[in-house]
Coordinates of C-alpha atoms in Angstrom, one line a residue:
D278 CA -10.8 -1.6 2.8
H279 CA -9.1 -3.3 -0.2
A280 CA -9.9 -3.9 -3.9
V281 CA -8.2 -5.1 -7.1
T282 CA -8.9 -4.7 -10.9
S283 CA -7.4 -6.3 -14.0
V284 CA -9.0 -3.9 -16.5
D285 CA -6.6 -1.9 -18.5
G286 CA -7.1 1.9 -18.4
D287 CA -6.1 5.3 -17.2
P288 CA -7.1 6.5 -14.7
T289 CA -7.7 3.5 -12.6
T290 CA -10.9 4.3 -10.4
F291 CA -11.9 2.2 -7.4
S292 CA -15.4 3.6 -6.7
T293 CA -17.3 3.9 -3.4
R294 CA -14.7 2.4 -1.3
A295 CA -15.1 2.3 2.5
F296 CA -13.5 5.3 4.4
G297 CA -14.4 4.4 7.9
D298 CA -16.1 7.1 10.2
A299 CA -15.8 10.7 9.2
D300 CA -13.8 12.8 11.5
S301 CA -12.0 16.1 11.3
T302 CA -8.7 14.4 12.1
R303 CA -9.0 11.5 9.7
V304 CA -6.0 10.7 7.4
I305 CA -6.7 8.1 4.5
V306 CA -3.6 6.3 3.6
V307 CA -3.8 4.3 0.4
C308 CA -1.2 1.4 -0.6
I309 CA -1.1 0.7 -4.5
G310 CA 0.3 -2.0 -6.5
E311 CA 0.6 -2.3 -10.1
G312 CA 2.2 -5.1 -12.3
P313 CA 2.3 -5.5 -16.1
T314 CA 3.5 -2.0 -17.0
A315 CA 5.1 -0.6 -14.0
G316 CA 8.5 -0.5 -15.8
A317 CA 7.0 2.0 -18.2
L318 CA 4.4 3.8 -16.1
T319 CA 4.7 6.4 -13.4
I320 CA 1.9 7.7 -11.1
S321 CA 0.9 11.2 -12.2
S322 CA -1.5 11.7 -9.3
V323 CA -3.8 10.1 -6.8
T324 CA -7.1 11.5 -5.4
I325 CA -8.7 10.1 -2.3
G326 CA -12.4 11.2 -1.9
G327 CA -11.8 13.9 -4.3
V328 CA -8.8 15.2 -2.3
A329 CA -5.3 15.3 -3.9
A330 CA -3.0 12.8 -2.1
T331 CA 0.7 13.1 -1.1
S332 CA 3.3 10.6 -2.3
I333 CA 4.7 9.1 0.8
I334 CA 7.1 6.3 -0.6
E335 CA 7.2 4.5 -3.9
V336 CA 9.4 1.8 -5.5
N337 CA 9.6 0.2 -9.0
N338 CA 11.6 -3.0 -9.5
G339 CA 11.3 -2.6 -13.3
T340 CA 8.1 -4.6 -13.6
E341 CA 6.2 -4.3 -10.3
R342 CA 5.4 -1.0 -8.5
A343 CA 4.3 -0.4 -5.0
A344 CA 3.5 3.0 -3.6
I345 CA 1.8 4.8 -0.4
Y346 CA -0.1 7.8 -0.8
A347 CA -1.9 9.8 1.9
A348 CA -4.6 12.7 2.1
A349 CA -6.6 14.4 4.9
V350 CA -10.1 13.5 4.1
P351 CA -12.4 14.6 7.1
T352 CA -15.9 13.9 5.3
G353 CA -17.5 11.1 4.0
T354 CA -17.7 7.4 5.0
T355 CA -17.2 6.1 1.4
G356 CA -15.4 7.7 -1.6
D357 CA -13.5 7.0 -4.8
V358 CA -9.8 6.4 -5.1
V359 CA -8.6 7.6 -8.5
I360 CA -5.1 6.9 -9.7
D361 CA -3.8 8.8 -12.8
W362 CA -1.0 7.1 -14.5
S363 CA 1.3 8.1 -17.3
G364 CA -0.3 5.4 -19.5
S365 CA -2.8 2.5 -19.5
A366 CA -2.4 0.5 -16.3
S367 CA -3.7 -3.2 -15.4
A368 CA -3.5 -5.5 -12.4
V369 CA -3.9 -2.9 -9.9
K370 CA -4.5 -3.2 -6.2
V371 CA -5.2 -0.8 -3.2
D372 CA -5.5 -1.2 0.4
I373 CA -7.1 1.6 2.2
H374 CA -6.5 2.7 5.8
A375 CA -8.3 5.3 8.0
L376 CA -6.1 6.8 10.7
Y377 CA -7.4 9.3 13.3
N378 CA -5.5 12.0 15.2
C379 CA -2.6 11.2 13.1
S380 CA 0.0 13.4 11.1
I381 CA 0.1 13.0 7.3
T382 CA 3.8 13.5 7.5
P383 CA 5.6 10.1 8.2
T384 CA 8.3 9.7 10.8
D385 CA 10.1 7.1 8.7
S386 CA 9.6 5.3 5.4
G387 CA 11.6 2.8 3.3
S388 CA 11.2 0.3 0.4
S389 CA 12.7 -2.9 -0.9
T390 CA 12.8 -5.1 -4.1
A391 CA 14.3 -8.2 -2.4
S392 CA 12.3 -11.4 -2.8
T393 CA 11.4 -10.9 1.0
G394 CA 10.7 -7.2 1.5
T395 CA 12.4 -5.9 4.5
F396 CA 13.1 -2.5 6.1
D397 CA 14.2 -1.4 9.6
I398 CA 11.8 1.3 10.6
D399 CA 11.5 4.0 13.4
C400 CA 8.1 4.7 14.9
V401 CA 7.2 7.1 17.7
A402 CA 5.1 6.3 20.7
N403 CA 1.4 5.8 19.8
G404 CA 2.4 6.0 16.1
I405 CA 1.4 3.4 13.4
I406 CA 3.3 1.5 10.9
I407 CA 1.9 0.5 7.5
G408 CA 3.5 -1.8 5.1
F409 CA 2.6 -3.2 1.6
Q410 CA 4.1 -5.6 -0.8
F411 CA 3.1 -6.4 -4.5
S412 CA 4.4 -9.7 -5.7
R413 CA 4.8 -11.5 -9.2
N414 CA 5.1 -15.3 -9.6
N415 CA 4.0 -17.9 -12.1
T416 CA 1.6 -19.4 -9.4
D417 CA -0.5 -17.6 -6.9
V418 CA 1.3 -16.9 -3.7
T419 CA 0.4 -15.9 -0.1
H420 CA 2.3 -13.5 2.1
T421 CA 3.7 -13.8 5.7
W422 CA 4.5 -10.6 7.6
A423 CA 6.8 -10.2 10.6
G424 CA 7.2 -7.1 12.9
I425 CA 3.7 -5.8 12.1
T426 CA 0.2 -7.6 11.7
E427 CA -1.2 -8.5 8.3
N428 CA -4.5 -6.8 7.6
A429 CA -7.3 -9.4 7.4
G430 CA -8.4 -10.1 3.9
S431 CA -5.9 -7.9 2.1
D432 CA -3.8 -11.0 0.9
E433 CA -5.4 -11.4 -2.5
V434 CA -4.7 -12.4 -6.1
V435 CA -4.9 -9.5 -8.6
E436 CA -4.4 -11.5 -11.7
S437 CA -4.6 -15.3 -11.3
A438 CA -1.2 -16.9 -11.4
S439 CA 0.4 -13.5 -12.0
W440 CA 0.3 -10.8 -9.3
Q441 CA -0.7 -10.6 -5.7
G442 CA -0.5 -8.1 -3.0
C443 CA -0.8 -7.8 0.8
S444 CA -0.7 -5.2 3.4
A445 CA -0.1 -5.0 7.2
S446 CA -0.4 -2.3 10.0
Q447 CA 0.1 -2.0 13.6
Q448 CA 0.0 0.8 16.3
F449 CA 2.7 0.8 18.9
A450 CA 2.2 2.3 22.4
T451 CA 6.1 2.6 22.9
A452 CA 8.6 4.0 20.5
Q453 CA 10.4 1.6 18.1
T454 CA 13.8 2.0 16.8
N455 CA 15.0 0.0 13.8
L456 CA 12.0 -2.3 13.9
T457 CA 12.6 -5.0 11.5
C458 CA 9.4 -5.4 9.4
S459 CA 9.3 -8.1 6.4
C460 CA 7.1 -9.6 4.1
T461 CA 7.8 -13.2 2.8
P462 CA 5.9 -14.6 -0.2
S463 CA 5.5 -18.3 -0.6
G464 CA 7.1 -20.1 -3.5
A465 CA 10.3 -19.1 -5.4
N466 CA 11.4 -17.0 -8.2
I467 CA 9.2 -14.1 -7.1
R468 CA 9.7 -10.4 -8.0
T469 CA 8.5 -7.9 -5.3
A470 CA 8.0 -4.3 -4.6
F471 CA 7.8 -3.5 -0.9
V472 CA 7.0 -0.1 0.8
I473 CA 6.5 0.8 4.5
A474 CA 6.0 4.0 6.4
S475 CA 5.2 5.0 10.0
F476 CA 3.0 7.9 10.9
P477 CA 3.1 9.8 14.3
P478 CA 0.2 11.2 16.3
A479 CA -0.9 14.7 15.2

C-alpha cells in the first residue's frame, strides 16, 4: 500500500491502510519520506497496526528525510501507521510492504543523499531488498530504479511541484553480493534522500 499527505501535524496518521493477509510470520515494513521540515525534525516513534516499530535505516539531507521502519504484525488485514515527530510535519509519504516468513533484522542496509541514490547491498538467498527515495524539485519528477523493481503505483507526488517519493522491492532466489541498486529522478537540481535494506528469511 502507499499514501501521501500534505496536512501539517504531529503525529502523522495514515488510517486503515492495507496490510495484506494476516499471518503469524508477517512483518510489515514501512518506508517514510518527509520534506519541508526534515532538517529540524526527528522521528520519535512509529507504530504499525498499534505495534511499536523498529528503525532500520534513516537519512536526512538537511531538508528531506527518508526512513525504513519494521514491525512484526501478525493480525489484521488493515491498520493505522502512526508517525510521531519531534514537531509538526507535512508533505509525508509512506509505502507499506507485507513480508512473510521473514526476519525483522536486516542483512544489510544503507543510504545516500546523492541526486541519484545508490547503494551496493548484500542479500542472502531467498531474501528481499526494499528501497525508497524521497525527492525535492521545482517540478514534478518521476523515478527510474535499477537493481530492484519499482513498486507499481508508488511513484507519486506528495506536494505538487515540490516533493515526490517512490519505492522498489525484489526477492532474490540466489545470494547477491554488492548488488548495485539505484534510483534516478527525472529533471535536474534535485535533492534526494535514499534508503535501502535487505531482509533474510526467518
